[in-house]
Short mmCIF file of C-alpha atoms and ligand atoms in Angstrom, two decimals:
data_model
loop_
_atom_site.label_atom_id
_atom_site.label_comp_id
_atom_site.label_asym_id
_atom_site.label_seq_id
_atom_site.Cartn_x
_atom_site.Cartn_y
_atom_site.Cartn_z
CA MET A 1 0.00 0.03 0.00
CA GLU A 2 2.74 2.44 1.01
CA ASN A 3 4.29 2.45 -2.49
CA LEU A 4 1.04 3.54 -4.13
CA LEU A 5 0.68 6.71 -2.11
CA THR A 6 2.22 10.11 -2.24
CA TYR A 7 3.08 11.90 0.97
CA SER A 8 3.07 15.52 2.10
CA PRO A 9 6.35 16.53 3.80
CA VAL A 10 4.57 16.25 7.20
CA GLN A 11 3.20 12.77 6.49
CA HIS A 12 6.62 11.59 5.27
CA GLN A 13 8.38 12.95 8.31
CA LEU A 14 5.81 11.62 10.75
CA ILE A 15 6.58 8.14 9.52
CA SER A 16 10.37 8.70 9.79
CA HIS A 17 9.90 9.91 13.28
CA LEU A 18 7.69 7.02 14.32
CA LEU A 19 10.22 4.56 13.00
CA THR A 20 13.02 6.45 14.80
CA LEU A 21 11.06 6.37 18.06
CA GLY A 22 10.70 2.56 17.65
CA VAL A 23 14.43 2.14 17.01
CA SER A 24 15.33 4.29 20.03
CA ALA A 25 12.92 2.49 22.31
CA MET A 26 14.55 -0.85 21.42
CA ALA A 27 18.02 0.56 22.18
CA VAL A 28 16.88 1.90 25.54
CA GLY A 29 15.16 -1.42 26.34
CA PHE A 30 18.30 -3.33 25.51
CA VAL A 31 20.36 -1.29 28.03
CA TYR A 32 17.66 -1.73 30.65
CA PHE A 33 17.40 -5.53 30.30
CA ILE A 34 21.14 -6.07 30.25
CA THR A 35 21.84 -3.85 33.24
CA THR A 36 18.94 -5.13 35.41
CA ASN A 37 19.25 -8.83 34.62
CA LYS A 38 21.15 -9.62 37.81
CA GLN A 39 18.51 -8.01 39.98
CA SER A 40 16.44 -11.20 39.73
CA SER A 41 17.44 -14.59 40.98
CA PRO A 42 19.11 -16.82 38.39
CA ARG A 43 16.03 -18.89 37.61
CA PHE A 44 14.18 -15.79 36.37
CA GLN A 45 17.07 -14.31 34.43
CA PRO A 46 16.30 -16.05 31.09
CA SER A 47 13.25 -13.72 30.90
CA SER A 48 15.44 -10.58 30.76
CA THR A 49 17.85 -12.31 28.44
CA LEU A 50 15.05 -13.11 25.99
CA SER A 51 13.88 -9.47 26.21
CA ALA A 52 17.41 -8.36 25.28
CA VAL A 53 17.30 -10.77 22.25
CA VAL A 54 13.95 -9.26 21.22
CA MET A 55 15.43 -5.74 21.52
CA VAL A 56 18.37 -6.54 19.28
CA SER A 57 16.26 -8.19 16.61
CA ALA A 58 13.62 -5.42 16.66
CA PHE A 59 16.28 -2.71 16.70
CA LEU A 60 17.77 -4.12 13.46
CA ILE A 61 14.56 -4.61 11.64
CA LEU A 62 13.16 -1.18 12.56
CA GLY A 63 16.48 0.41 11.64
CA LEU A 64 16.21 -1.26 8.20
CA GLN A 65 12.61 -0.13 7.89
CA LEU A 66 13.71 3.43 8.60
CA LEU A 67 16.51 3.34 6.02
CA GLU A 68 14.19 1.80 3.47
CA TRP A 69 11.60 4.47 4.14
CA LEU A 70 14.18 7.19 3.61
CA SER A 71 15.47 5.76 0.34
CA ALA A 72 12.23 4.53 -1.23
CA PHE A 73 10.64 7.91 -1.97
CA ALA A 74 11.78 11.01 -3.69
CA PHE A 75 10.60 14.62 -3.12
CA ASP A 76 9.49 16.68 -6.09
CA GLY A 77 9.14 19.94 -4.27
CA THR A 78 5.60 19.28 -3.24
CA VAL A 79 5.14 15.58 -2.42
CA TRP A 80 7.13 12.50 -1.69
CA GLY A 81 6.46 9.43 -3.85
CA LEU A 82 7.97 6.41 -5.51
CA GLY A 83 10.07 7.83 -8.37
CA VAL A 84 7.84 10.90 -8.16
CA GLY A 85 7.97 13.94 -10.38
CA THR A 86 10.75 14.42 -12.88
CA ALA A 87 10.85 11.83 -15.61
CA GLY A 88 13.70 9.38 -15.45
CA ARG A 89 14.27 9.85 -11.70
CA PHE A 90 14.28 6.50 -9.90
CA THR A 91 14.25 5.84 -6.22
CA GLU A 92 16.53 3.16 -4.75
CA SER A 93 13.93 0.75 -3.41
CA THR A 94 10.31 0.19 -2.55
CA PHE A 95 8.94 0.05 0.99
CA SER A 96 7.61 -3.13 2.51
CA ASN A 97 6.13 -4.03 5.90
CA GLY A 98 6.79 -7.66 5.14
CA TYR A 99 10.14 -7.59 7.01
CA ARG A 100 8.24 -7.13 10.18
CA TYR A 101 6.70 -10.57 9.88
CA LEU A 102 10.12 -12.13 9.73
CA ASN A 103 11.13 -10.18 12.77
CA TRP A 104 8.00 -11.45 14.57
CA SER A 105 8.97 -15.01 13.87
CA ILE A 106 11.94 -14.41 16.22
CA ASP A 107 10.22 -12.10 18.67
CA VAL A 108 6.87 -13.79 19.19
CA PRO A 109 8.29 -17.19 20.29
CA CYS A 110 10.71 -15.28 22.61
CA LEU A 111 7.94 -13.13 24.13
CA LEU A 112 5.69 -16.14 24.70
CA ALA A 113 8.49 -18.33 26.15
CA GLN A 114 9.57 -15.51 28.43
CA MET A 115 6.36 -15.76 30.41
CA LEU A 116 7.11 -19.39 31.22
CA PHE A 117 10.24 -18.42 33.12
CA VAL A 118 8.51 -15.97 35.38
CA ILE A 119 5.44 -18.07 36.23
CA ASP A 120 5.66 -21.46 37.99
CA VAL A 121 4.98 -24.40 35.69
CA THR A 122 6.05 -28.00 35.99
CA PRO A 123 8.87 -29.05 33.61
CA GLY A 124 6.39 -31.23 31.61
CA ARG A 125 3.90 -28.37 31.28
CA PHE A 126 6.75 -25.95 30.41
CA ARG A 127 7.77 -28.11 27.43
CA LYS A 128 4.17 -28.64 26.29
CA LEU A 129 3.28 -24.91 26.51
CA ARG A 130 6.50 -23.85 24.88
CA PHE A 131 5.81 -26.18 21.92
CA ARG A 132 2.22 -24.96 21.55
CA PHE A 133 3.13 -21.26 21.93
CA ILE A 134 5.89 -21.50 19.36
CA THR A 135 3.91 -23.56 16.85
CA ALA A 136 0.75 -21.45 17.08
CA GLY A 137 2.78 -18.21 17.03
CA LEU A 138 4.68 -19.20 13.88
CA LEU A 139 1.48 -20.33 12.11
CA MET A 140 -0.22 -17.09 13.05
CA ILE A 141 2.65 -15.07 11.61
CA TYR A 142 3.28 -17.06 8.43
CA THR A 143 -0.42 -17.21 7.43
CA GLY A 144 -0.55 -13.42 7.99
CA TYR A 145 2.64 -13.07 6.00
CA ILE A 146 1.04 -14.86 3.05
CA GLY A 147 -2.05 -12.71 3.39
CA GLN A 148 -0.22 -9.39 3.32
CA TYR A 149 1.00 -10.10 -0.19
CA PHE A 150 -2.64 -9.76 -1.23
CA GLU A 151 -3.38 -6.51 0.57
CA ILE A 152 -3.77 -4.62 -2.70
CA THR A 153 -4.35 -7.29 -5.30
CA ASN A 154 -6.98 -9.64 -3.87
CA THR A 155 -9.19 -8.72 -0.90
CA GLY A 156 -10.71 -12.20 -0.78
CA TRP A 157 -7.40 -13.97 -0.16
CA PHE A 158 -6.22 -11.13 2.04
CA LEU A 159 -9.19 -11.59 4.41
CA PHE A 160 -9.03 -15.37 4.18
CA TRP A 161 -5.43 -15.59 5.35
CA GLY A 162 -6.11 -12.91 7.95
CA ALA A 163 -8.94 -15.01 9.29
CA VAL A 164 -6.82 -18.18 9.42
CA SER A 165 -4.13 -16.20 11.26
CA THR A 166 -6.79 -14.92 13.70
CA VAL A 167 -7.74 -18.49 14.66
CA PHE A 168 -4.14 -19.08 15.87
CA TYR A 169 -4.12 -15.71 17.58
CA VAL A 170 -7.27 -16.49 19.55
CA TYR A 171 -5.83 -19.84 20.56
CA ILE A 172 -2.63 -18.10 21.86
CA LEU A 173 -4.69 -15.61 23.80
CA TYR A 174 -6.68 -18.47 25.31
CA MET A 175 -3.58 -20.36 26.39
CA MET A 176 -1.98 -17.18 27.72
CA GLY A 177 -5.09 -16.17 29.70
CA ASN A 178 -5.30 -19.66 31.17
CA LEU A 179 -1.65 -19.60 32.15
CA ILE A 180 -1.74 -16.17 33.75
CA PHE A 181 -4.98 -16.54 35.67
CA LYS A 182 -4.42 -20.10 36.89
CA SER A 183 -0.81 -19.69 37.87
CA ARG A 184 -0.75 -16.26 39.58
CA GLU A 185 -2.63 -17.36 42.74
CA ASN A 186 0.49 -18.11 44.77
CA LEU A 187 2.42 -14.99 43.74
CA PRO A 188 3.18 -12.14 46.16
CA ARG A 189 0.46 -9.43 46.13
CA GLN A 190 2.39 -6.97 43.96
CA ALA A 191 3.40 -9.62 41.37
CA TYR A 192 -0.17 -10.94 41.30
CA LYS A 193 -1.44 -7.48 40.33
CA THR A 194 1.28 -6.97 37.76
CA MET A 195 0.37 -10.23 36.10
CA GLY A 196 -3.12 -8.89 35.63
CA THR A 197 -1.71 -5.77 34.04
CA ILE A 198 0.40 -7.92 31.76
CA TRP A 199 -2.67 -9.76 30.53
CA TRP A 200 -4.36 -6.51 29.47
CA LEU A 201 -1.15 -5.21 27.99
CA ILE A 202 -0.86 -8.30 25.79
CA LEU A 203 -4.50 -8.28 24.80
CA ILE A 204 -4.44 -4.63 23.75
CA SER A 205 -0.96 -4.24 22.31
CA TRP A 206 -0.99 -7.52 20.33
CA THR A 207 -4.40 -6.62 18.84
CA LEU A 208 -2.89 -3.49 17.31
CA TYR A 209 -1.01 -5.74 14.86
CA PRO A 210 -4.15 -7.23 13.17
CA LEU A 211 -5.58 -3.69 13.14
CA ALA A 212 -2.48 -2.49 11.23
CA TYR A 213 -2.96 -5.47 8.90
CA LEU A 214 -6.47 -4.27 8.08
CA VAL A 215 -5.47 -0.69 7.25
CA PRO A 216 -5.05 -1.24 3.46
CA TRP A 217 -8.51 -2.82 3.36
CA ALA A 218 -10.01 0.18 5.14
CA TRP A 219 -8.07 2.52 2.85
CA LYS A 220 -9.54 0.89 -0.22
CA ALA A 221 -12.98 1.40 1.26
CA PHE A 222 -12.21 5.06 2.06
CA PRO A 223 -9.60 6.23 -0.47
CA ALA A 224 -9.97 9.83 0.74
CA TRP A 225 -8.01 8.73 3.80
CA GLY A 226 -4.97 8.91 1.48
CA ALA A 227 -1.46 8.82 2.96
CA TRP A 228 -2.86 9.18 6.48
CA ALA A 229 -3.63 5.52 6.17
CA ALA A 230 0.10 4.76 5.99
CA VAL A 231 0.82 7.18 8.91
CA THR A 232 -1.90 5.43 10.94
CA ARG A 233 -0.43 2.07 10.16
CA GLN A 234 3.12 2.98 11.29
CA PHE A 235 1.61 4.62 14.38
CA LEU A 236 -0.19 1.38 15.28
CA TYR A 237 2.96 -0.68 14.59
CA THR A 238 5.16 1.58 16.73
CA MET A 239 2.76 1.59 19.69
CA ALA A 240 2.35 -2.12 19.42
CA ASP A 241 6.13 -2.64 19.30
CA ILE A 242 6.94 -0.44 22.28
CA PHE A 243 4.16 -1.90 24.45
CA SER A 244 4.38 -5.58 23.46
CA LYS A 245 8.17 -5.76 23.64
CA VAL A 246 9.64 -3.08 25.90
CA VAL A 247 6.89 -2.38 28.43
CA TYR A 248 5.96 -6.07 28.58
CA GLY A 249 9.61 -7.00 29.25
CA VAL A 250 9.87 -4.34 31.97
CA LEU A 251 6.71 -5.66 33.70
CA LEU A 252 7.93 -9.20 33.59
CA SER A 253 11.25 -8.09 35.04
CA SER A 254 9.30 -6.40 37.85
CA VAL A 255 7.45 -9.63 38.61
CA ALA A 256 10.75 -11.47 38.56
CA GLN A 257 12.28 -8.92 40.97
CA THR A 258 9.34 -9.00 43.34
CA ARG A 259 9.42 -12.80 43.37
CA SER A 260 13.20 -12.89 43.84
CA ALA A 261 12.97 -10.48 46.82
CA ALA A 262 10.15 -12.53 48.29
CA GLU A 263 12.38 -15.62 48.07
CA GLY A 264 15.20 -13.80 49.88
CA TYR A 265 17.40 -13.15 46.92
CA GLU A 266 19.54 -10.05 47.47
CA PRO A 267 21.49 -8.84 44.42
CA ALA A 268 23.78 -6.63 46.54
CA ILE A 269 24.99 -9.62 48.62
CA GLN A 270 25.62 -11.59 45.48
CA VAL A 271 27.88 -8.83 44.23
CA GLN A 272 29.88 -8.88 47.48
CA ILE A 273 30.33 -12.64 47.37
CA ASP A 274 31.33 -12.52 43.73
CA GLY A 275 33.66 -9.63 44.37
CA GLY A 276 35.33 -11.50 47.19
CA ALA A 277 35.73 -14.60 45.11
CA ALA A 278 37.16 -12.64 42.17
CA SER A 279 39.73 -10.82 44.31
CA ARG A 280 41.14 -14.07 45.76
C1 RET B 301 -1.48 -10.83 11.66
C2 RET B 301 -2.32 -11.17 10.43
C3 RET B 301 -3.74 -10.80 10.56
C4 RET B 301 -4.42 -11.49 11.70
C5 RET B 301 -3.59 -11.46 12.96
C6 RET B 301 -2.24 -11.15 12.96
C7 RET B 301 -1.61 -11.06 14.28
C8 RET B 301 -0.43 -10.58 14.55
C9 RET B 301 0.09 -10.50 15.88
C10 RET B 301 1.43 -10.15 15.95
C11 RET B 301 2.13 -9.91 17.12
C12 RET B 301 3.39 -9.55 17.06
C13 RET B 301 4.24 -9.25 18.14
C14 RET B 301 5.47 -8.86 17.81
C15 RET B 301 6.39 -8.48 18.79
O1 RET B 301 7.54 -8.51 18.55
C16 RET B 301 -0.27 -11.70 11.54
C17 RET B 301 -1.10 -9.36 11.59
C18 RET B 301 -4.34 -11.87 14.22
C19 RET B 301 -0.72 -10.75 17.06
C20 RET B 301 3.81 -9.39 19.53
#
């Protein structure tokens, strides 16, 4: 869709800025997860590590999206467009949101698996849930990935693959809801509450992705929306990215830290012991 539109300077810049915000948020998140990892006891630490992995992969993909956005369109003095204006002028590439789906195939399994490190599950259940989360997550993404190729050319297939993807999405939400609400009973009060917040955060922020998927469809129904459709879509993606990756990771870290403290883990003491051992 993006390649068919022309953008006013403001619309073009808003999208650059949104992508930059996303890139910066991932960089900030990375520093946070690396520096606070040791504040939770070792059994919770894989959660922060996975957040750091998500930050690196999202940082790279969003950085590429930004560079691609900047090189795909040319300015003719009035609008930005693909090879716009003067005859014979070509831009260096086109713009595609498809890269995001490939990034999700790394991030979604990580985000889902992360939860399993912070909540108590038996080893058997851990393996079973991990398998189901990863399989359903990948199927959700790849069916959506196929669908997005039809966003302009064939609304029927576009909606069909979107619907198939939604079946997997609903299954993931069901498993996640079950996991959170059944396993949080024994958590300390503060962590119990945070798990509730995490549920709403997932429900809302993840649902922004299918809404972004539907933007081209809505744009075809209301062409007067014009390039604001593309701005809206990047806005939805950026909000979804910041909340589903960074804020989610921070909340899980907070649960991990509360639980660690409740179990008597003290990061400062660990540092002293390590320091002592290292100096001998
Ligand atoms: C698609 C296709 C249309 C239907 C649905 C989708 C769901 C996407 C989701 C993506 C979540 C991504 C996350 C990424 C974080 O890094 C594939 C857009 C339901 C839920 C959490």
